[in-house]
Amino acid sequence: MSKTIDYRVRPGGRLAGRIRVPGDKSISHRSVMLGSLAEGTTRVTGLLEGEDVLSTLGAFRAMGVRAEGPDRGKLVIHGVGLHGLKAPKQSLDMGNSGTAMRLMAGILAGQAFDSELIGDESLSKRPMKRVSDPLGAMGAVIATAEGGRPPLRIKGGRKLRGIDYQMPMASAQVKSCLLFAGLYADGETAVTEPAPTRDHTERMLRGFGYAVQTAGARVSLQSGGRLKACDIDVPADISSATFFLVGASIAPDSDITLEHVGINPTRIGVINILKLMGANLELLNPREVGGEPVADIRVRAAQLHGIRIPEDQVPLAIDEFPALFIAAACARGETVLTGAHELRVKESDRIAVMAQGLKRLGVDARETPDGIVIQGGRLQGGDVDSHGDHRIAMSFAMAALAASGPITVRDCKNVDTSFPGFATLAAGAGLAIEEQDGQ
Ligand code: S3P
C-alpha cells in the first residue's frame, strides 16, 4: 500500500493575502478529453495537474494521443479526431476519479475497440449503473462487477443510437457521458435533467465548434459533427477555493482574495449558501474567459448563522458540502441539509464521514438519510479520519482555524487528486498546518 500522510494543524490564526488555487478539475478533465478528440492542436493553460486529471491524460496517451506537458499548468494536445483513438494495450486506470471513469465510458462506448476501465479502492465501490444502463439503451455493451461497480468492460464496434433520456438523478457526469456517447450515435442524443447541473461539457463542446442545443432542462446534440481544436484557459477551481472561503469566514480578522475563480452559475451554490449564512463575500472584477465566467473573490471573517439549505442549491454546491458543514459547525444556531443523498456516493459517504469527524470535534451533528442536522457551537481539537477523501481532509484542516485545540487529520494523500500543494498554499495564507508521515 502506498504511504499516506496526515495533517497536524494548530488551532487559531487567520487567512490573509491573495492566492490562486489550482485549475478547475471538471474543466481540466473535459479539456483533455475534447482536446484529444479534436482535429488539430489544443493549447491548455491553467490545467489542474492533480492525479485525477493525470489519470484522464494517461488514458488518452495509452490510446495514441500525443501531448506535451503538463508543465506549470500548460498542456499541448495533438488531437487525433473523433475516430483516431487506438486500442489501449492494457486496462485504463482512472485512479480515484469518478468523473474520469463515467465520462470515459461514454467516449469508449463509441470506439471500434474493446476497453476496460479500472479504479482505486474508493472508485471501485462507486455506482456505475447510472452510466452503463443508459449507454446500454443506446446499444453499448458494458459489463460491470457485482452491483454495477467497476471495473467496466466495454465492447467496441457497437453501433450506437441516440436516446432521449430522462435522467433520474442530477448528475453532470451522467449527462456528459451520454453527450459524449452521442457524438458517436445515430441521430439525436438528448438528456433532460431533474435540476440544473454543471454545464462545462455543453460550453466546451460549443467552444470546439460542436453544436449543442439547450432548451430548458433538455440538452441535445446530433452526431456527425467534428471537434476543432482551440485554446483553453482553465479558471481556478471554485471547489478548491471553497476551503479558503470557509476558512476565512470562520477565522476572526481574516481577509483573503482568491484570484481568477470560475463562477459559472451552475457552480456557485457555495457562494449563495455562505451568503445566506451571513458570510462577507465580494465578487470583484467579473470577466469571461474562454466561455466561462471568472472573478476574484474577497472574503472577510463574519459571524455565520445556521440556515435550512435550499434544496435547489444542492446540485450547485454538491462538492462543497464537507467544507460547508465546517461553516455550519462554527455558525450560531442550527443548519439543516436535505435532498443531498448523492453525497453518500462520492469519494466517501460524505454524510457519514463528516458526521463522524464533527462528533470527534465535539459538534452535535446528526445524520439523516439524505442530509445532516448540525448544531453550531464551539469546535474542540481532536483526531479525525478523512477516509481517503480529499475534500474531507481539507475541510477538517480548515476547521482548526476556529477550534480550541489542535486537529490531526488522517489519510490525506488523496488531496493530490484535486489540490496538489494544498498544505503549502494554506500555510502561506496563515493556516498552521504541517504534513506528517501517515499512520
Ligand atoms: C462532476 C460532477 C459531479 C461532481 C464531480 C465532478 C463533473 O458529480 O461531484 O466532482 O465534472 O461532471 P455527479 O455528476 O456525480 O454529481
CSV table of C-alpha atoms and ligand atoms in Angstrom, one decimal:
chain,number,residue,atom,x,y,z
A,1,MET,CA,0.0,0.0,0.0
A,2,SER,CA,1.3,3.5,-0.8
A,3,LYS,CA,2.2,5.6,2.2
A,4,THR,CA,-0.2,8.2,3.2
A,5,ILE,CA,0.2,11.5,5.1
A,6,ASP,CA,-1.6,13.1,8.0
A,7,TYR,CA,-2.2,16.8,8.6
A,8,ARG,CA,-1.4,18.2,12.0
A,9,VAL,CA,-3.0,21.7,12.3
A,10,ARG,CA,-2.5,24.0,15.3
A,11,PRO,CA,-5.6,26.0,16.3
A,12,GLY,CA,-6.3,29.6,15.6
A,13,GLY,CA,-4.7,32.0,13.1
A,14,ARG,CA,-6.2,34.0,10.3
A,15,LEU,CA,-6.2,33.8,6.5
A,16,ALA,CA,-4.9,36.8,4.5
A,17,GLY,CA,-3.3,37.8,1.2
A,18,ARG,CA,-4.1,37.0,-2.4
A,19,ILE,CA,-3.8,33.4,-3.7
A,20,ARG,CA,-4.7,31.5,-6.8
A,21,VAL,CA,-5.9,27.9,-6.2
A,22,PRO,CA,-5.3,25.2,-8.9
A,23,GLY,CA,-7.3,24.8,-12.0
A,24,ASP,CA,-10.9,23.6,-12.2
A,25,LYS,CA,-11.0,19.8,-12.1
A,26,SER,CA,-14.2,19.4,-14.2
A,27,ILE,CA,-12.9,21.8,-16.9
A,28,SER,CA,-9.4,20.2,-16.9
A,29,HIS,CA,-10.8,16.7,-17.5
A,30,ARG,CA,-13.0,17.9,-20.3
A,31,SER,CA,-10.2,19.9,-21.9
A,32,VAL,CA,-8.0,16.8,-22.1
A,33,MET,CA,-10.9,14.7,-23.4
A,34,LEU,CA,-12.1,17.1,-26.1
A,35,GLY,CA,-8.6,18.2,-27.0
A,36,SER,CA,-7.7,14.6,-27.7
A,37,LEU,CA,-10.8,14.0,-29.8
A,38,ALA,CA,-10.4,17.3,-31.7
A,39,GLU,CA,-8.7,17.9,-35.1
A,40,GLY,CA,-5.6,20.0,-34.6
A,41,THR,CA,-3.6,21.2,-31.6
A,42,THR,CA,-5.3,22.4,-28.4
A,43,ARG,CA,-3.3,24.5,-26.0
A,44,VAL,CA,-4.5,24.5,-22.4
A,45,THR,CA,-3.3,26.9,-19.7
A,46,GLY,CA,-4.2,26.7,-16.0
A,47,LEU,CA,-4.7,22.9,-16.2
A,48,LEU,CA,-5.1,21.2,-12.8
A,49,GLU,CA,-2.1,18.9,-12.5
A,50,GLY,CA,-3.9,16.7,-10.0
A,51,GLU,CA,-3.9,13.0,-10.1
A,52,ASP,CA,-7.5,12.7,-11.3
A,53,VAL,CA,-6.7,14.8,-14.4
A,54,LEU,CA,-3.4,12.9,-14.9
A,55,SER,CA,-5.4,9.7,-15.0
A,56,THR,CA,-7.5,11.0,-17.8
A,57,LEU,CA,-4.4,12.2,-19.7
A,58,GLY,CA,-2.7,8.8,-19.2
A,59,ALA,CA,-5.7,7.1,-20.7
A,60,PHE,CA,-5.6,9.2,-23.9
A,61,ARG,CA,-1.8,8.7,-24.1
A,62,ALA,CA,-2.4,4.9,-23.9
A,63,MET,CA,-4.8,5.3,-26.8
A,64,GLY,CA,-2.2,7.0,-29.0
A,65,VAL,CA,-2.7,10.7,-28.3
A,66,ARG,CA,0.5,12.8,-28.1
A,67,ALA,CA,0.6,15.6,-25.6
A,68,GLU,CA,3.4,17.8,-24.3
A,69,GLY,CA,3.2,18.6,-20.6
A,70,PRO,CA,1.6,19.3,-18.3
A,71,ASP,CA,4.2,21.8,-17.1
A,72,ARG,CA,3.1,24.6,-14.7
A,73,GLY,CA,-0.5,24.2,-16.0
A,74,LYS,CA,0.4,24.2,-19.7
A,75,LEU,CA,-0.6,21.2,-21.8
A,76,VAL,CA,-0.4,20.9,-25.6
A,77,ILE,CA,-2.6,18.2,-27.0
A,78,HIS,CA,-2.3,16.9,-30.6
A,79,GLY,CA,-5.9,15.8,-31.2
A,80,VAL,CA,-6.5,12.6,-33.2
A,81,GLY,CA,-10.1,13.4,-34.3
A,82,LEU,CA,-13.2,11.6,-33.1
A,83,HIS,CA,-12.2,8.4,-34.8
A,84,GLY,CA,-8.5,8.5,-34.3
A,85,LEU,CA,-8.0,6.7,-31.0
A,86,LYS,CA,-6.1,3.4,-30.9
A,87,ALA,CA,-6.9,0.3,-28.8
A,88,PRO,CA,-5.1,0.5,-25.5
A,89,LYS,CA,-2.8,-2.4,-24.6
A,90,GLN,CA,-3.9,-2.5,-21.0
A,91,SER,CA,-6.8,-1.6,-18.7
A,92,LEU,CA,-7.2,2.2,-18.3
A,93,ASP,CA,-6.7,3.1,-14.7
A,94,MET,CA,-8.9,6.0,-13.6
A,95,GLY,CA,-7.4,6.1,-10.1
A,96,ASN,CA,-9.8,7.9,-7.6
A,97,SER,CA,-11.8,9.8,-10.3
A,98,GLY,CA,-15.5,9.2,-10.8
A,99,THR,CA,-15.6,11.9,-13.4
A,100,ALA,CA,-12.8,10.3,-15.5
A,101,MET,CA,-14.5,6.9,-15.3
A,102,ARG,CA,-18.0,8.0,-16.1
A,103,LEU,CA,-17.1,10.4,-18.9
A,104,MET,CA,-14.6,8.0,-20.5
A,105,ALA,CA,-17.3,5.3,-20.5
A,106,GLY,CA,-19.3,7.5,-22.9
A,107,ILE,CA,-16.4,8.0,-25.2
A,108,LEU,CA,-15.2,4.4,-25.1
A,109,ALA,CA,-18.7,3.0,-25.8
A,110,GLY,CA,-18.4,4.6,-29.3
A,111,GLN,CA,-15.0,3.2,-30.2
A,112,ALA,CA,-14.2,0.4,-32.6
A,113,PHE,CA,-12.1,-1.5,-29.9
A,114,ASP,CA,-12.7,-3.2,-26.6
A,115,SER,CA,-11.6,-1.5,-23.4
A,116,GLU,CA,-11.6,-1.8,-19.7
A,117,LEU,CA,-11.8,0.9,-17.0
A,118,ILE,CA,-10.5,0.2,-13.5
A,119,GLY,CA,-10.0,2.4,-10.4
A,120,ASP,CA,-8.7,2.5,-6.9
A,121,GLU,CA,-10.4,1.1,-3.8
A,122,SER,CA,-12.8,4.1,-3.4
A,123,LEU,CA,-13.7,4.3,-7.1
A,124,SER,CA,-14.2,0.5,-7.2
A,125,LYS,CA,-17.1,0.9,-4.7
A,126,ARG,CA,-18.9,3.7,-6.7
A,127,PRO,CA,-22.1,3.1,-8.7
A,128,MET,CA,-21.7,2.9,-12.5
A,129,LYS,CA,-25.1,1.6,-13.5
A,130,ARG,CA,-26.1,5.2,-13.8
A,131,VAL,CA,-24.0,5.3,-16.9
A,132,SER,CA,-24.0,1.6,-18.0
A,133,ASP,CA,-27.8,1.4,-18.1
A,134,PRO,CA,-28.5,4.4,-20.4
A,135,LEU,CA,-25.4,3.6,-22.5
A,136,GLY,CA,-26.9,0.1,-22.9
A,137,ALA,CA,-30.1,1.7,-24.1
A,138,MET,CA,-28.0,3.3,-26.8
A,139,GLY,CA,-26.8,-0.1,-27.9
A,140,ALA,CA,-23.5,-0.2,-25.9
A,141,VAL,CA,-22.4,-3.5,-24.3
A,142,ILE,CA,-20.8,-2.9,-20.9
A,143,ALA,CA,-20.1,-5.4,-18.2
A,144,THR,CA,-19.7,-4.3,-14.7
A,145,ALA,CA,-18.7,-6.1,-11.5
A,146,GLU,CA,-21.4,-7.1,-9.0
A,147,GLY,CA,-23.8,-4.3,-8.1
A,148,GLY,CA,-22.9,-2.2,-11.1
A,149,ARG,CA,-19.4,-1.4,-9.7
A,150,PRO,CA,-16.2,-1.0,-11.6
A,151,PRO,CA,-14.3,-2.4,-13.5
A,152,LEU,CA,-16.3,-1.6,-16.7
A,153,ARG,CA,-15.6,-3.8,-19.7
A,154,ILE,CA,-16.7,-2.0,-22.8
A,155,LYS,CA,-17.2,-3.8,-26.1
A,156,GLY,CA,-16.0,-2.0,-29.2
A,157,GLY,CA,-17.6,-1.9,-32.6
A,158,ARG,CA,-21.1,-1.4,-31.4
A,159,LYS,CA,-23.5,0.7,-33.5
A,160,LEU,CA,-24.9,3.3,-31.0
A,161,ARG,CA,-28.2,5.1,-31.5
A,162,GLY,CA,-29.3,8.3,-29.9
A,163,ILE,CA,-31.8,8.3,-27.0
A,164,ASP,CA,-33.9,10.9,-25.3
A,165,TYR,CA,-33.0,10.2,-21.7
A,166,GLN,CA,-34.8,11.5,-18.6
A,167,MET,CA,-32.0,11.5,-16.0
A,168,PRO,CA,-33.2,10.1,-12.6
A,169,MET,CA,-30.5,12.0,-10.6
A,170,ALA,CA,-29.0,15.4,-11.1
A,171,SER,CA,-25.6,14.4,-12.4
A,172,ALA,CA,-23.3,16.3,-14.7
A,173,GLN,CA,-21.2,13.2,-15.1
A,174,VAL,CA,-24.1,11.1,-16.4
A,175,LYS,CA,-25.2,14.0,-18.7
A,176,SER,CA,-21.7,14.4,-20.0
A,177,CYS,CA,-21.2,10.7,-20.5
A,178,LEU,CA,-24.3,10.4,-22.7
A,179,LEU,CA,-23.5,13.6,-24.7
A,180,PHE,CA,-20.0,12.1,-25.4
A,181,ALA,CA,-21.6,8.8,-26.5
A,182,GLY,CA,-24.0,10.9,-28.6
A,183,LEU,CA,-21.0,12.1,-30.7
A,184,TYR,CA,-20.9,8.5,-32.0
A,185,ALA,CA,-24.6,7.6,-32.0
A,186,ASP,CA,-27.0,7.7,-34.9
A,187,GLY,CA,-29.3,10.7,-34.8
A,188,GLU,CA,-30.0,12.9,-31.8
A,189,THR,CA,-29.0,12.2,-28.2
A,190,ALA,CA,-30.8,14.2,-25.6
A,191,VAL,CA,-30.7,14.3,-21.8
A,192,THR,CA,-33.2,16.0,-19.6
A,193,GLU,CA,-32.0,16.8,-16.1
A,194,PRO,CA,-34.2,16.9,-12.9
A,195,ALA,CA,-32.3,20.0,-11.7
A,196,PRO,CA,-29.6,22.1,-13.3
A,197,THR,CA,-26.1,20.6,-13.0
A,198,ARG,CA,-22.7,22.0,-14.1
A,199,ASP,CA,-22.7,22.8,-17.9
A,200,HIS,CA,-19.0,22.7,-18.7
A,201,THR,CA,-19.4,20.0,-21.2
A,202,GLU,CA,-22.0,21.9,-23.2
A,203,ARG,CA,-19.9,25.1,-23.1
A,204,MET,CA,-16.7,23.3,-24.1
A,205,LEU,CA,-18.3,21.4,-26.9
A,206,ARG,CA,-19.5,24.7,-28.3
A,207,GLY,CA,-16.0,26.1,-27.8
A,208,PHE,CA,-14.7,23.3,-30.0
A,209,GLY,CA,-17.2,24.2,-32.7
A,210,TYR,CA,-19.8,21.5,-32.0
A,211,ALA,CA,-23.5,22.5,-32.0
A,212,VAL,CA,-25.3,21.7,-28.7
A,213,GLN,CA,-28.9,22.7,-28.1
A,214,THR,CA,-30.2,23.6,-24.7
A,215,ALA,CA,-34.0,24.1,-24.2
A,216,GLY,CA,-34.9,24.4,-20.6
A,217,ALA,CA,-33.7,21.3,-18.8
A,218,ARG,CA,-33.1,19.4,-22.1
A,219,VAL,CA,-29.8,19.3,-23.8
A,220,SER,CA,-29.2,17.6,-27.1
A,221,LEU,CA,-26.7,17.1,-29.9
A,222,GLN,CA,-26.6,15.4,-33.3
A,223,SER,CA,-23.8,13.1,-34.3
A,224,GLY,CA,-21.8,13.6,-37.5
A,225,GLY,CA,-20.0,16.8,-36.5
A,226,ARG,CA,-16.3,17.5,-35.8
A,227,LEU,CA,-14.4,19.0,-33.0
A,228,LYS,CA,-12.0,21.7,-34.0
A,229,ALA,CA,-9.0,22.3,-31.7
A,230,CYS,CA,-9.0,25.5,-29.6
A,231,ASP,CA,-7.1,27.2,-26.8
A,232,ILE,CA,-8.5,26.8,-23.3
A,233,ASP,CA,-7.7,28.9,-20.2
A,234,VAL,CA,-8.9,26.9,-17.2
A,235,PRO,CA,-10.1,29.1,-14.3
A,236,ALA,CA,-9.2,28.4,-10.7
A,237,ASP,CA,-11.5,25.7,-9.2
A,238,ILE,CA,-14.3,27.2,-7.0
A,239,SER,CA,-14.4,23.8,-5.3
A,240,SER,CA,-10.8,24.3,-4.2
A,241,ALA,CA,-11.4,28.0,-3.4
A,242,THR,CA,-14.2,26.8,-1.1
A,243,PHE,CA,-11.8,25.7,1.7
A,244,PHE,CA,-10.5,29.3,1.9
A,245,LEU,CA,-14.0,30.8,1.6
A,246,VAL,CA,-15.0,28.8,4.7
A,247,GLY,CA,-11.6,29.2,6.5
A,248,ALA,CA,-11.6,32.9,6.1
A,249,SER,CA,-15.2,33.2,7.2
A,250,ILE,CA,-14.7,31.3,10.4
A,251,ALA,CA,-11.2,32.7,11.4
A,252,PRO,CA,-11.5,36.2,13.1
A,253,ASP,CA,-9.8,39.1,11.3
A,254,SER,CA,-9.3,37.1,8.0
A,255,ASP,CA,-9.2,39.0,4.7
A,256,ILE,CA,-8.2,37.0,1.7
A,257,THR,CA,-8.7,37.3,-2.0
A,258,LEU,CA,-9.0,34.2,-4.3
A,259,GLU,CA,-7.9,35.1,-7.8
A,260,HIS,CA,-9.4,34.1,-11.1
A,261,VAL,CA,-12.0,31.7,-9.7
A,262,GLY,CA,-14.6,30.2,-12.1
A,263,ILE,CA,-18.1,31.4,-11.1
A,264,ASN,CA,-20.2,29.5,-13.6
A,265,PRO,CA,-23.8,29.9,-12.4
A,266,THR,CA,-24.1,26.1,-12.2
A,267,ARG,CA,-21.2,26.0,-9.7
A,268,ILE,CA,-21.9,28.9,-7.3
A,269,GLY,CA,-24.1,27.2,-4.8
A,270,VAL,CA,-21.4,27.6,-2.2
A,271,ILE,CA,-21.4,31.4,-2.6
A,272,ASN,CA,-25.2,31.5,-2.4
A,273,ILE,CA,-25.3,29.3,0.7
A,274,LEU,CA,-22.4,31.1,2.5
A,275,LYS,CA,-24.1,34.4,1.8
A,276,LEU,CA,-27.4,33.1,3.3
A,277,MET,CA,-25.4,32.2,6.4
A,278,GLY,CA,-24.1,35.7,6.7
A,279,ALA,CA,-20.7,35.4,5.0
A,280,ASN,CA,-18.9,38.5,3.8
A,281,LEU,CA,-18.0,37.7,0.2
A,282,GLU,CA,-17.4,40.1,-2.6
A,283,LEU,CA,-17.0,39.2,-6.3
A,284,LEU,CA,-14.5,41.5,-7.9
A,285,ASN,CA,-13.6,42.2,-11.5
A,286,PRO,CA,-16.1,39.8,-13.1
A,287,ARG,CA,-15.0,38.8,-16.6
A,288,GLU,CA,-15.4,36.0,-19.1
A,289,VAL,CA,-12.5,33.7,-20.1
A,290,GLY,CA,-13.0,31.2,-22.9
A,291,GLY,CA,-16.7,30.9,-22.4
A,292,GLU,CA,-16.6,30.6,-18.6
A,293,PRO,CA,-17.3,33.5,-16.2
A,294,VAL,CA,-14.5,34.2,-13.8
A,295,ALA,CA,-14.0,36.7,-10.8
A,296,ASP,CA,-11.7,37.4,-7.9
A,297,ILE,CA,-13.4,36.6,-4.6
A,298,ARG,CA,-12.6,38.6,-1.5
A,299,VAL,CA,-13.7,37.0,1.8
A,300,ARG,CA,-13.6,38.5,5.2
A,301,ALA,CA,-14.4,36.9,8.6
A,302,ALA,CA,-18.1,37.1,9.6
A,303,GLN,CA,-20.4,35.7,12.3
A,304,LEU,CA,-22.2,33.0,10.4
A,305,HIS,CA,-25.7,31.7,11.4
A,306,GLY,CA,-27.3,28.4,10.8
A,307,ILE,CA,-29.8,28.0,7.9
A,308,ARG,CA,-32.1,25.5,6.2
A,309,ILE,CA,-30.2,25.0,3.0
A,310,PRO,CA,-32.5,25.5,0.0
A,311,GLU,CA,-32.7,22.2,-2.0
A,312,ASP,CA,-32.3,23.9,-5.3
A,313,GLN,CA,-28.8,24.9,-4.3
A,314,VAL,CA,-27.7,21.3,-3.6
A,315,PRO,CA,-26.6,20.2,-7.1
A,316,LEU,CA,-24.9,23.6,-7.5
A,317,ALA,CA,-22.8,23.0,-4.4
A,318,ILE,CA,-22.5,19.3,-4.4
A,319,ASP,CA,-18.7,19.1,-3.9
A,320,GLU,CA,-18.7,21.9,-1.3
A,321,PHE,CA,-20.7,20.3,1.5
A,322,PRO,CA,-17.8,18.9,3.6
A,323,ALA,CA,-16.5,22.5,3.9
A,324,LEU,CA,-20.0,23.9,4.3
A,325,PHE,CA,-20.5,21.5,7.3
A,326,ILE,CA,-17.5,23.1,9.0
A,327,ALA,CA,-19.0,26.5,8.4
A,328,ALA,CA,-22.3,25.2,9.9
A,329,ALA,CA,-20.4,23.8,12.9
A,330,CYS,CA,-19.0,27.3,13.6
A,331,ALA,CA,-22.3,29.2,12.9
A,332,ARG,CA,-24.8,30.3,15.5
A,333,GLY,CA,-27.8,28.0,15.6
A,334,GLU,CA,-28.9,25.0,13.6
A,335,THR,CA,-28.1,24.2,9.9
A,336,VAL,CA,-30.3,21.6,8.1
A,337,LEU,CA,-29.4,19.9,4.8
A,338,THR,CA,-31.9,17.8,3.0
A,339,GLY,CA,-32.1,16.4,-0.6
A,340,ALA,CA,-28.4,15.5,-0.7
A,341,HIS,CA,-28.5,11.7,-0.9
A,342,GLU,CA,-25.8,11.9,-3.7
A,343,LEU,CA,-23.3,12.9,-1.0
A,344,ARG,CA,-23.4,9.3,0.1
A,345,VAL,CA,-21.8,8.0,-3.2
A,346,LYS,CA,-18.9,10.4,-3.6
A,347,GLU,CA,-15.2,9.6,-2.9
A,348,SER,CA,-16.6,8.5,0.5
A,349,ASP,CA,-20.0,8.6,2.1
A,350,ARG,CA,-19.6,12.3,2.9
A,351,ILE,CA,-22.6,12.5,5.2
A,352,ALA,CA,-21.4,9.6,7.4
A,353,VAL,CA,-17.7,10.5,7.4
A,354,MET,CA,-18.3,14.2,8.1
A,355,ALA,CA,-20.8,13.4,10.9
A,356,GLN,CA,-18.3,11.1,12.5
A,357,GLY,CA,-15.5,13.7,12.3
A,358,LEU,CA,-17.6,16.5,13.6
A,359,LYS,CA,-18.6,14.4,16.6
A,360,ARG,CA,-14.9,13.8,17.3
A,361,LEU,CA,-14.5,17.6,17.5
A,362,GLY,CA,-17.4,17.9,20.0
A,363,VAL,CA,-20.1,19.0,17.5
A,364,ASP,CA,-23.7,17.9,17.7
A,365,ALA,CA,-24.1,16.5,14.1
A,366,ARG,CA,-27.0,14.1,13.3
A,367,GLU,CA,-27.1,12.2,10.0
A,368,THR,CA,-30.4,11.8,8.1
A,369,PRO,CA,-30.9,9.6,5.1
A,370,ASP,CA,-30.4,12.5,2.7
A,371,GLY,CA,-28.6,15.1,4.7
A,372,ILE,CA,-27.5,16.2,8.1
A,373,VAL,CA,-28.5,18.5,11.0
A,374,ILE,CA,-25.7,20.4,12.6
A,375,GLN,CA,-25.9,22.5,15.8
A,376,GLY,CA,-23.4,25.3,15.5
A,377,GLY,CA,-21.2,26.0,18.5
A,378,ARG,CA,-17.6,25.5,19.6
A,379,LEU,CA,-15.2,23.2,17.9
A,380,GLN,CA,-12.6,21.4,20.1
A,381,GLY,CA,-9.4,19.8,18.9
A,382,GLY,CA,-9.1,16.1,18.1
A,383,ASP,CA,-8.2,13.3,15.7
A,384,VAL,CA,-10.3,12.8,12.6
A,385,ASP,CA,-10.2,10.3,9.7
A,386,SER,CA,-10.7,11.6,6.2
A,387,HIS,CA,-11.3,8.1,4.9
A,388,GLY,CA,-9.0,8.9,2.0
A,389,ASP,CA,-11.4,11.6,0.8
A,390,HIS,CA,-9.6,14.7,-0.4
A,391,ARG,CA,-12.3,17.2,0.3
A,392,ILE,CA,-12.9,15.9,3.8
A,393,ALA,CA,-9.2,16.2,4.6
A,394,MET,CA,-9.0,19.8,3.5
A,395,SER,CA,-12.3,20.7,5.3
A,396,PHE,CA,-11.1,19.4,8.6
A,397,ALA,CA,-7.8,21.1,8.2
A,398,MET,CA,-9.6,24.4,7.9
A,399,ALA,CA,-11.7,23.7,10.9
A,400,ALA,CA,-8.6,24.2,13.1
A,401,LEU,CA,-8.8,27.9,12.4
A,402,ALA,CA,-11.8,28.0,14.8
A,403,ALA,CA,-11.0,25.1,17.1
A,404,SER,CA,-9.8,25.3,20.7
A,405,GLY,CA,-7.2,22.6,20.2
A,406,PRO,CA,-5.0,21.0,17.5
A,407,ILE,CA,-6.7,18.9,14.9
A,408,THR,CA,-5.0,15.8,13.3
A,409,VAL,CA,-6.5,14.7,10.0
A,410,ARG,CA,-5.6,11.2,9.0
A,411,ASP,CA,-5.2,9.7,5.5
A,412,CYS,CA,-4.7,12.9,3.4
A,413,LYS,CA,-2.7,11.6,0.5
A,414,ASN,CA,-5.6,11.9,-1.9
A,415,VAL,CA,-5.6,15.7,-1.6
A,416,ASP,CA,-3.2,15.4,-4.5
A,417,THR,CA,-6.2,14.2,-6.7
A,418,SER,CA,-7.7,17.7,-6.8
A,419,PHE,CA,-5.4,20.1,-4.9
A,420,PRO,CA,-1.7,19.4,-5.2
A,421,GLY,CA,0.2,21.8,-2.9
A,422,PHE,CA,-2.7,22.5,-0.6
A,423,ALA,CA,-0.7,22.4,2.6
A,424,THR,CA,1.9,24.8,1.3
A,425,LEU,CA,-0.6,27.2,-0.1
A,426,ALA,CA,-2.7,27.1,3.0
A,427,ALA,CA,0.3,27.6,5.3
A,428,GLY,CA,1.4,30.6,3.2
A,429,ALA,CA,-2.1,32.1,3.7
A,430,GLY,CA,-2.0,31.6,7.5
A,431,LEU,CA,-3.1,28.1,8.4
A,432,ALA,CA,-0.8,26.4,10.9
A,433,ILE,CA,-0.6,23.2,9.0
A,434,GLU,CA,2.1,20.6,8.9
A,435,GLU,CA,2.3,17.3,6.9
A,436,GLN,CA,3.5,14.2,8.7
A,437,ASP,CA,4.0,10.6,7.6
A,438,GLY,CA,0.7,8.8,8.0
A,439,GLN,CA,-0.1,6.0,10.4
B,1,S3P,C1,-18.5,16.4,-11.8
B,1,S3P,C2,-19.9,16.2,-11.5
B,1,S3P,C3,-20.3,16.0,-10.1
B,1,S3P,C4,-19.2,16.3,-9.1
B,1,S3P,C5,-17.8,15.8,-9.5
B,1,S3P,C6,-17.4,16.4,-10.8
B,1,S3P,C7,-18.2,16.7,-13.2
B,1,S3P,O1,-20.6,14.6,-9.9
B,1,S3P,O2,-19.5,15.8,-7.8
B,1,S3P,O3,-16.8,16.2,-8.5
B,1,S3P,O4,-17.1,17.1,-13.5
B,1,S3P,O5,-19.1,16.4,-14.1
B,1,S3P,P1,-22.0,14.0,-10.2
B,1,S3P,O6,-22.3,14.1,-11.7
B,1,S3P,O7,-21.9,12.6,-9.7
B,1,S3P,O8,-23.0,14.8,-9.4
